[in-house]
Coordinates of C-alpha atoms and ligand atoms in Angstrom, one line a residue:
M237 CA -30.6 6.8 -1.1
D238 CA -32.9 4.2 -2.8
V239 CA -31.0 0.9 -2.7
Q240 CA -32.7 -0.2 -6.0
A241 CA -30.9 2.7 -7.7
L242 CA -27.6 1.4 -6.4
Y243 CA -28.4 -2.2 -7.5
A244 CA -29.3 -0.8 -11.0
L245 CA -25.7 0.5 -11.4
R246 CA -24.3 -3.0 -11.1
D247 CA -22.6 -4.8 -14.0
V248 CA -25.3 -7.0 -15.5
A249 CA -22.6 -9.6 -16.4
G250 CA -22.2 -10.4 -12.7
V251 CA -18.9 -11.4 -11.1
P252 CA -16.8 -14.4 -12.2
T253 CA -16.5 -16.0 -8.7
H254 CA -18.1 -15.6 -5.3
P255 CA -17.9 -11.9 -4.1
V256 CA -16.4 -13.0 -0.8
V257 CA -13.2 -13.9 -2.8
F258 CA -13.0 -10.4 -4.1
L259 CA -13.7 -8.9 -0.8
I260 CA -10.9 -10.8 1.0
L261 CA -8.4 -10.2 -1.9
G262 CA -9.3 -6.5 -1.8
V263 CA -8.6 -6.2 1.9
V264 CA -5.3 -8.2 1.7
T265 CA -4.0 -6.4 -1.4
W266 CA -4.9 -3.0 0.0
A267 CA -3.0 -3.9 3.2
L268 CA 0.0 -4.7 1.0
H269 CA -0.5 -1.4 -1.0
I270 CA -0.7 0.8 2.0
A271 CA 2.3 -0.9 3.7
A272 CA 4.3 -0.2 0.6
V273 CA 3.0 3.4 0.5
Q274 CA 4.0 3.8 4.2
I275 CA 7.5 2.5 3.7
M276 CA 7.8 4.7 0.6
M277 CA 6.7 7.9 2.4
G278 CA 8.8 7.1 5.5
A279 CA 11.9 6.3 3.4
S280 CA 11.4 9.5 1.3
A281 CA 11.1 11.6 4.4
L282 CA 14.2 10.1 6.0
T283 CA 16.1 10.6 2.7
L284 CA 15.2 14.3 2.7
W285 CA 16.0 14.6 6.4
G286 CA 19.4 13.2 5.8
A287 CA 20.1 14.9 2.5
L288 CA 19.4 18.3 4.0
S289 CA 21.7 17.7 6.9
Q290 CA 25.5 17.7 7.3
D291 CA 25.4 15.0 9.9
A292 CA 27.4 11.9 8.7
K293 CA 24.9 9.3 10.1
R294 CA 21.9 11.0 8.7
R295 CA 23.5 11.2 5.3
R296 CA 24.5 7.6 5.4
L297 CA 20.9 6.6 6.3
A298 CA 19.7 8.9 3.4
Q299 CA 21.9 7.0 1.1
S300 CA 20.3 3.7 2.1
M301 CA 16.7 5.1 2.2
L302 CA 16.8 6.7 -1.3
P303 CA 16.8 3.4 -3.2
V304 CA 14.2 2.1 -0.7
S305 CA 11.9 5.0 -1.5
K306 CA 12.4 4.5 -5.3
F307 CA 11.7 0.8 -5.1
M308 CA 8.8 1.2 -2.8
L309 CA 7.3 3.8 -5.1
S310 CA 7.1 1.3 -7.9
L311 CA 5.8 -1.4 -5.5
A312 CA 3.1 1.0 -4.1
V313 CA 1.9 1.7 -7.6
F314 CA 2.1 -2.0 -8.6
L315 CA 0.3 -3.0 -5.4
G316 CA -2.3 -0.2 -5.8
V317 CA -3.6 -1.8 -9.0
A318 CA -4.7 -5.0 -7.2
P319 CA -7.2 -3.4 -4.8
L320 CA -8.3 -1.1 -7.6
L321 CA -9.4 -4.2 -9.6
F322 CA -11.2 -5.8 -6.7
V323 CA -12.9 -2.7 -5.4
Q324 CA -14.3 -1.9 -8.9
V325 CA -15.6 -5.4 -9.3
I326 CA -17.7 -5.6 -6.2
Y327 CA -18.3 -2.0 -5.4
D328 CA -18.7 -0.8 -9.0
P329 CA -21.9 1.3 -8.4
F330 CA -20.0 3.3 -5.7
W331 CA -16.5 3.4 -7.1
Y332 CA -17.4 4.5 -10.6
T333 CA -19.9 7.1 -9.4
S334 CA -17.2 8.5 -7.1
N335 CA -14.7 8.5 -10.0
V336 CA -17.0 10.1 -12.5
L337 CA -17.9 12.9 -10.1
S338 CA -14.2 13.8 -9.8
A339 CA -13.1 12.5 -13.2
W340 CA -10.7 15.4 -13.8
W341 CA -8.7 14.3 -10.8
V342 CA -8.9 10.6 -11.7
I343 CA -7.1 11.4 -15.0
G344 CA -4.9 14.0 -13.3
F345 CA -3.8 11.4 -10.8
I346 CA -1.9 9.6 -13.5
V347 CA -0.1 12.8 -14.6
I348 CA 0.7 13.8 -11.1
L349 CA 2.0 10.3 -10.2
T350 CA 4.2 10.2 -13.3
V351 CA 5.8 13.6 -12.4
A352 CA 6.3 12.5 -8.8
A353 CA 8.0 9.3 -9.9
L354 CA 10.2 11.2 -12.4
L355 CA 11.2 13.7 -9.8
N356 CA 12.1 10.8 -7.4
M357 CA 14.3 9.4 -10.2
V358 CA 15.9 12.7 -10.9
F359 CA 16.9 13.0 -7.3
Y360 CA 18.1 9.4 -7.2
N361 CA 20.3 9.7 -10.3
N362 CA 22.0 12.9 -9.0
N363 CA 22.6 11.7 -5.4
K364 CA 23.8 8.1 -5.4
S365 CA 26.5 8.7 -2.8
L366 CA 24.9 11.0 -0.2
G367 CA 26.7 9.1 2.6
T368 CA 30.2 9.9 1.3
T369 CA 29.8 13.6 0.2
L370 CA 28.3 16.6 1.9
K371 CA 26.8 17.8 -1.3
T372 CA 23.1 17.3 -2.2
T373 CA 22.0 18.0 -5.7
C374 CA 18.5 19.3 -6.5
P375 CA 16.8 18.6 -3.1
G376 CA 13.8 20.5 -4.5
A377 CA 13.1 17.5 -6.7
M378 CA 12.6 15.2 -3.6
V379 CA 10.5 17.8 -1.8
L380 CA 8.2 18.2 -4.8
S381 CA 8.1 14.4 -5.3
I382 CA 6.9 13.9 -1.7
V383 CA 4.3 16.7 -2.0
L384 CA 2.9 15.3 -5.3
L385 CA 2.8 11.7 -3.8
L386 CA 0.7 13.1 -1.0
V387 CA -1.6 14.7 -3.6
V388 CA -1.9 11.4 -5.3
G389 CA -2.7 9.6 -2.0
F390 CA -5.2 12.4 -1.2
I391 CA -7.0 11.8 -4.6
M392 CA -7.3 8.1 -3.8
H393 CA -8.6 9.0 -0.3
V394 CA -11.3 11.3 -1.8
L395 CA -12.4 8.6 -4.3
T396 CA -12.6 6.0 -1.5
Y397 CA -14.4 8.4 0.8
Q398 CA -17.0 9.8 -1.7
M399 CA -18.1 6.3 -2.4
L400 CA -19.3 6.0 1.2
L401 CA -21.7 9.0 0.8
P402 CA -24.2 8.1 -1.8
E403 CA -26.9 10.2 -0.2
Q404 CA -24.8 13.3 -1.3
W405 CA -24.1 12.3 -4.9
M406 CA -27.1 14.2 -6.3
S407 CA -26.2 17.4 -4.6
W408 CA -22.7 17.1 -6.0
Y409 CA -23.9 16.2 -9.5
A410 CA -26.5 18.9 -9.6
P411 CA -25.9 21.6 -7.0
N412 CA -29.0 23.8 -6.7
G413 CA -30.5 21.9 -9.7
Q414 CA -27.7 23.0 -12.0
L415 CA -25.7 20.1 -13.6
D416 CA -22.0 20.1 -12.9
T417 CA -20.4 17.7 -15.4
S418 CA -16.9 19.1 -15.1
G419 CA -15.6 16.5 -12.7
K420 CA -13.3 19.1 -11.4
V421 CA -14.4 19.1 -7.8
L422 CA -13.1 16.9 -5.0
H423 CA -16.4 16.8 -3.1
A424 CA -15.7 15.1 0.2
Y425 CA -12.7 14.2 2.3
S426 CA -11.8 13.4 5.9
L427 CA -8.4 15.0 6.8
P428 CA -8.0 12.9 10.0
R429 CA -8.7 9.7 8.1
F430 CA -6.1 10.5 5.4
L431 CA -3.5 11.7 7.9
F432 CA -4.1 8.6 10.1
F433 CA -3.1 6.3 7.2
I434 CA -0.2 8.5 6.2
S435 CA 1.0 8.9 9.8
L436 CA 1.5 5.2 10.1
S437 CA 4.5 5.7 7.8
A438 CA 6.5 6.7 10.9
P439 CA 6.0 3.4 12.9
V440 CA 6.2 1.3 9.8
V441 CA 9.5 2.7 8.5
G442 CA 10.7 2.5 12.1
A443 CA 10.1 -1.2 12.0
V444 CA 12.1 -1.3 8.7
L445 CA 15.0 0.5 10.5
V446 CA 15.0 -2.0 13.3
G447 CA 15.3 -4.9 10.8
Y448 CA 17.9 -2.9 8.8
Q449 CA 20.3 -2.4 11.8
R450 CA 20.2 -6.1 12.5
Y451 CA 20.5 -7.2 8.8
Y452 CA 23.7 -5.2 8.2
R453 CA 25.6 -6.3 11.3
P454 CA 27.4 -9.1 9.4
R455 CA 28.8 -6.4 7.0
L456 CA 30.5 -4.5 9.8
G457 CA 34.2 -4.0 8.8
D458 CA 33.3 -4.2 5.1
E459 CA 34.6 -1.0 3.6
T460 CA 32.2 -1.1 0.7
A461 CA 29.3 -1.0 3.1
N462 CA 30.6 2.0 4.9
M463 CA 28.9 1.2 8.2
S464 CA 30.0 1.3 11.9
A465 CA 28.5 -0.3 14.9
A466 CA 27.8 3.2 16.3
Y467 CA 25.8 4.0 13.1
L468 CA 23.8 0.8 13.3
D469 CA 23.0 1.4 17.0
W470 CA 21.9 4.9 16.1
V471 CA 19.6 3.6 13.3
G472 CA 18.1 1.1 15.8
A473 CA 17.4 3.8 18.4
L474 CA 15.9 6.1 15.6
G475 CA 13.7 3.2 14.5
M476 CA 12.4 2.7 18.1
K477 CA 11.7 6.5 18.4
L478 CA 9.7 6.5 15.2
I479 CA 7.7 3.5 16.3
T480 CA 6.9 5.0 19.7
F481 CA 6.2 8.6 18.8
G482 CA 4.7 7.7 15.4
G483 CA 2.5 5.1 17.1
V484 CA 1.3 7.8 19.6
L485 CA 0.7 10.3 16.8
S486 CA -1.3 7.7 14.8
V487 CA -3.5 6.9 17.8
A488 CA -4.1 10.6 18.3
L489 CA -5.1 11.0 14.7
G490 CA -7.3 7.9 14.8
A491 CA -9.1 9.5 17.8
W492 CA -9.6 12.7 15.9
W493 CA -11.0 10.7 13.0
M494 CA -13.4 8.8 15.3
L495 CA -14.6 12.1 16.8
T496 CA -15.3 13.7 13.5
L497 CA -17.1 10.8 11.8
P498 CA -20.2 11.9 9.8
E499 CA -23.6 10.7 11.0
T500 CA -23.8 7.7 8.7
M501 CA -20.4 6.4 10.1
T502 CA -20.7 7.1 13.8
F503 CA -21.6 3.5 14.5
F504 CA -17.9 2.7 13.9
A505 CA -16.6 4.8 16.8
G506 CA -16.7 2.5 19.8
S507 CA -17.4 -0.6 17.6
I508 CA -15.5 -3.8 18.1
W509 CA -13.4 -3.1 15.0
M510 CA -12.3 0.2 16.4
W511 CA -11.2 -1.4 19.6
I512 CA -9.4 -4.2 17.8
G513 CA -7.5 -1.7 15.7
L514 CA -6.6 0.4 18.8
V515 CA -5.4 -2.6 20.8
S516 CA -3.4 -4.0 17.9
M517 CA -1.6 -0.6 17.5
L518 CA -0.8 -0.6 21.2
L519 CA 0.4 -4.2 21.1
F520 CA 2.6 -3.4 18.2
V521 CA 4.3 -0.5 20.0
A522 CA 4.6 -2.7 23.2
F523 CA 6.2 -5.6 21.2
A524 CA 8.7 -3.1 19.6
Q525 CA 9.5 -1.9 23.1
W526 CA 10.3 -5.4 24.2
V527 CA 12.5 -6.0 21.2
R528 CA 14.5 -2.9 22.3
S529 CA 16.6 -5.1 24.6
H530 CA 17.0 -7.8 21.8
M531 CA 18.2 -5.5 19.0
N532 CA 21.1 -7.7 18.0
T533 CA 19.1 -10.9 17.8
G534 CA 16.7 -12.3 15.2
W535 CA 13.8 -10.7 17.2
A536 CA 14.7 -7.4 15.4
Y537 CA 13.4 -9.0 12.2
A538 CA 10.0 -9.8 13.9
V539 CA 9.0 -6.1 14.3
L540 CA 8.2 -5.7 10.6
P541 CA 6.0 -8.8 10.2
V542 CA 4.2 -7.9 13.4
G543 CA 3.7 -4.4 11.9
A544 CA 2.3 -6.2 8.7
V545 CA -0.2 -8.0 10.8
L546 CA -1.3 -4.7 12.3
V547 CA -1.7 -3.2 8.9
I548 CA -3.9 -6.1 7.8
I549 CA -6.0 -5.7 10.9
L550 CA -6.5 -2.0 10.2
A551 CA -7.4 -2.9 6.6
I552 CA -10.1 -5.3 7.9
A553 CA -11.3 -2.6 10.2
K554 CA -11.5 -0.1 7.3
E555 CA -13.5 -2.7 5.3
A556 CA -15.8 -3.2 8.3
L557 CA -16.5 0.6 8.2
R558 CA -17.4 0.4 4.5
W559 CA -19.5 -2.7 5.0
G560 CA -21.4 -1.0 7.9
V561 CA -22.1 2.1 5.8
L562 CA -23.0 0.4 2.5
Y563 CA -25.0 -2.5 3.9
G564 CA -25.9 -1.3 7.4
V565 CA -27.0 2.2 6.4
H566 CA -27.9 1.9 2.7
G567 CA -28.9 -1.8 2.5
Y568 CA -26.5 -2.6 -0.3
N569 CA -25.3 -6.2 0.0
V570 CA -22.1 -7.1 -1.8
M571 CA -22.7 -10.8 -1.2
D572 CA -25.8 -11.0 -3.4
Y573 CA -23.9 -9.9 -6.5
K574 CA -25.0 -12.2 -9.4
I575 CA -22.3 -14.9 -9.9
N576 CA -21.4 -15.9 -13.5
M577 CA -18.9 -18.6 -12.4
D578 CA -15.7 -18.8 -14.5
W579 CA -13.6 -21.6 -13.1
Y580 CA -10.7 -21.2 -15.5
S581 CA -10.0 -17.6 -14.7
T582 CA -10.5 -18.2 -11.0
I583 CA -8.0 -21.2 -10.9
M584 CA -5.6 -19.3 -13.2
F585 CA -5.6 -16.4 -10.9
F586 CA -4.7 -18.4 -7.8
V587 CA -2.2 -20.6 -9.6
T588 CA -0.5 -17.5 -11.1
F589 CA -0.5 -15.7 -7.7
L590 CA 0.7 -18.6 -5.6
V591 CA 3.0 -20.6 -8.0
V592 CA 4.4 -18.1 -10.5
G593 CA 4.4 -15.2 -8.0
G594 CA 5.5 -17.4 -5.1
L595 CA 8.5 -18.9 -6.9
T596 CA 9.6 -15.7 -8.5
I597 CA 9.3 -13.6 -5.3
T598 CA 11.0 -16.4 -3.3
Y599 CA 14.0 -16.4 -5.7
I600 CA 14.3 -12.6 -5.8
V601 CA 14.1 -12.3 -2.0
L602 CA 16.6 -15.1 -1.4
V603 CA 19.1 -13.6 -3.8
A604 CA 18.7 -10.0 -2.5
W605 CA 18.9 -11.2 1.2
H606 CA 22.1 -13.2 0.7
A607 CA 23.7 -10.6 -1.6
G608 CA 23.2 -7.8 0.9
Q609 CA 24.9 -9.7 3.7
T610 CA 27.9 -10.9 1.6
K611 CA 31.2 -9.2 1.6
G612 CA 32.6 -9.0 -1.9
V613 CA 30.9 -10.8 -4.9
Y614 CA 27.9 -13.0 -4.1
T615 CA 27.3 -16.3 -6.0
P616 CA 23.9 -18.0 -5.3
S617 CA 24.0 -21.6 -4.0
A618 CA 22.9 -24.5 -6.3
A619 CA 19.6 -24.7 -4.3
I620 CA 18.8 -21.0 -4.9
T621 CA 19.7 -21.3 -8.6
K622 CA 17.3 -24.2 -8.8
V623 CA 14.5 -22.0 -7.4
G624 CA 15.3 -19.4 -10.0
R625 CA 15.1 -22.0 -12.8
Y626 CA 11.7 -23.2 -11.5
A627 CA 10.5 -19.6 -11.4
L628 CA 11.6 -19.0 -15.0
W629 CA 9.9 -22.2 -16.2
S630 CA 6.7 -21.3 -14.4
I631 CA 6.7 -17.9 -16.3
V632 CA 7.3 -19.6 -19.6
L633 CA 4.5 -22.1 -18.9
F634 CA 2.2 -19.2 -18.0
M635 CA 2.9 -17.4 -21.3
V636 CA 2.4 -20.6 -23.3
Q637 CA -1.0 -21.2 -21.7
F638 CA -1.9 -17.5 -22.0
F639 CA -1.5 -17.6 -25.8
A640 CA -2.9 -21.2 -26.1
I641 CA -6.1 -20.3 -24.4
G642 CA -6.3 -17.0 -26.3
F643 CA -5.9 -18.8 -29.7
Y644 CA -8.4 -21.5 -28.6
V645 CA -11.1 -18.9 -27.8
W646 CA -10.3 -16.9 -30.9
M647 CA -10.5 -20.0 -33.2
R648 CA -13.7 -21.3 -31.7
Ligands
HEM1021 C1 -1.1 3.9 -9.3 C2 -1.0 4.2 -8.1 C3 -2.0 3.9 -7.0 C4 -3.1 3.1 -7.1 C5 -3.6 2.4 -8.3 C6 -3.8 3.2 -5.9 C7 -4.9 2.5 -5.5 C8 -5.6 2.7 -4.4 C9 -6.9 2.1 -4.2 C10 -7.8 1.3 -5.2 C11 -7.3 2.5 -2.9 C12 -8.7 2.2 -2.3 C13 -8.8 0.8 -1.8 C14 -10.1 0.5 -1.2 O1 -11.0 1.4 -1.1 O2 -10.3 -0.6 -0.8 C15 -6.2 3.3 -2.3 C16 -6.3 3.8 -1.1 C17 -5.3 4.6 -0.6 N1 -4.1 4.9 -1.2 FE1 -3.5 4.3 -3.0 N2 -3.0 4.0 -5.0 C18 -2.0 4.4 -5.7 C19 -1.0 5.3 -5.2 C20 -1.0 5.8 -3.9 C21 0.1 6.7 -3.5 C22 1.3 7.2 -4.3 C23 -0.3 7.0 -2.2 C24 0.6 7.9 -1.4 C25 0.3 8.6 -0.5 C26 -1.5 6.3 -1.9 C27 -2.2 6.4 -0.7 C28 -3.4 5.8 -0.4 C29 -4.2 6.0 0.8 C30 -3.8 6.9 2.0 C31 -5.3 5.3 0.7 C32 -6.4 5.1 1.7 C33 -7.5 6.1 1.4 C34 -8.7 6.0 2.4 O3 -9.2 4.9 2.5 O4 -9.1 7.0 3.0 N3 -1.9 5.6 -3.0 N4 -5.2 3.3 -3.3

């Protein structure tokens, strides 16, 4: 495709800071998004597995995984918006064309996602004590929720994939010279690529389980927690199995993806990024195997952050593939986007992200961490309360400056 046609689709206003900032933030936030998606899918599957069984341990695990799946669903959606913003800023010619070509699905995405989330909540509200009863109410809601979430993920996959094939856009827009403006067709997809990212749910949720079984050890003997050492040992062993077999499955799907790359993407198979991705996956599984003999120590917590590093590496590799196609094959260079520098919004973004976000998340994580390990009622320490107070003040200050700058610009 003529690269000038692609450049002509760019926003004439330019971008408000250097494109490399958007590129890095896009990769990092997508890694967070997909990690949340993977925990959500893994926790939903484990919930269903337990809810459909009569086994006490599986049901107890389902009771724990159900709120994880609900929470991770909101987090996945929340964290999906960030890469959406970055991808549409620097890749707008590709992203919007891909969206318009399948517009019906882009709008449908919101409806399908809303129904999926509602179904998850219906199941959650009707099954709060799966671990203490043998009755499961309305399991169909959870089944349908998982299916619809997969449809939502598939739509995202198609939009991301179609943007990599600009040479085919015209044939999709006007097949045999006849315009198709319906937006009803999903034109291109790669099943192995989609399944590869989804299959990582198994090792990622496995890493969560390894941390879970360590985290709840201090609650042993606490009747409200309803956990035994045998249950936690079983959860740890299950987590290890998911990491090992899920890891092998993901590697196999990755190989299938590499073997079926279309012509414009074959450079990626055998490239340095493919090898880095593969070696990182194997190292992650190997590290988890080593932790197997340290399950009752703090090392059990390390599996999840090591998994997070793996997801970031895979996100970089995925970006390298996009870069190789758009720049290497089509000559489109993200880095020469016109910059219309806006220091205020750039500084505001980082201050909000690091200070307001940092303080607030630190407070919530500290409180949740300690509350979960406390027998009886938990009261935060003075130091933690102080962090909460700083977090609140940072939010108030943010709102004040938000309206102040708004009024200033409006009055000028
Ligand atoms: C409001 C909800 C969501 C938003 C805004 C969102 C946003 C995004 C964006 C922007 C990308 C592409 C990132 C890029 O190209 O750099 C993406 C990729 C992806 N998302 Fe989401 N997402 C959402 C929900 C979900 C859900 C529920 C799933 C569940 C399965 C999911 C699974 C995926 C997958 C598998 C990819 C990778 C596609 C590929 O590269 O082939 N997303 N998402």
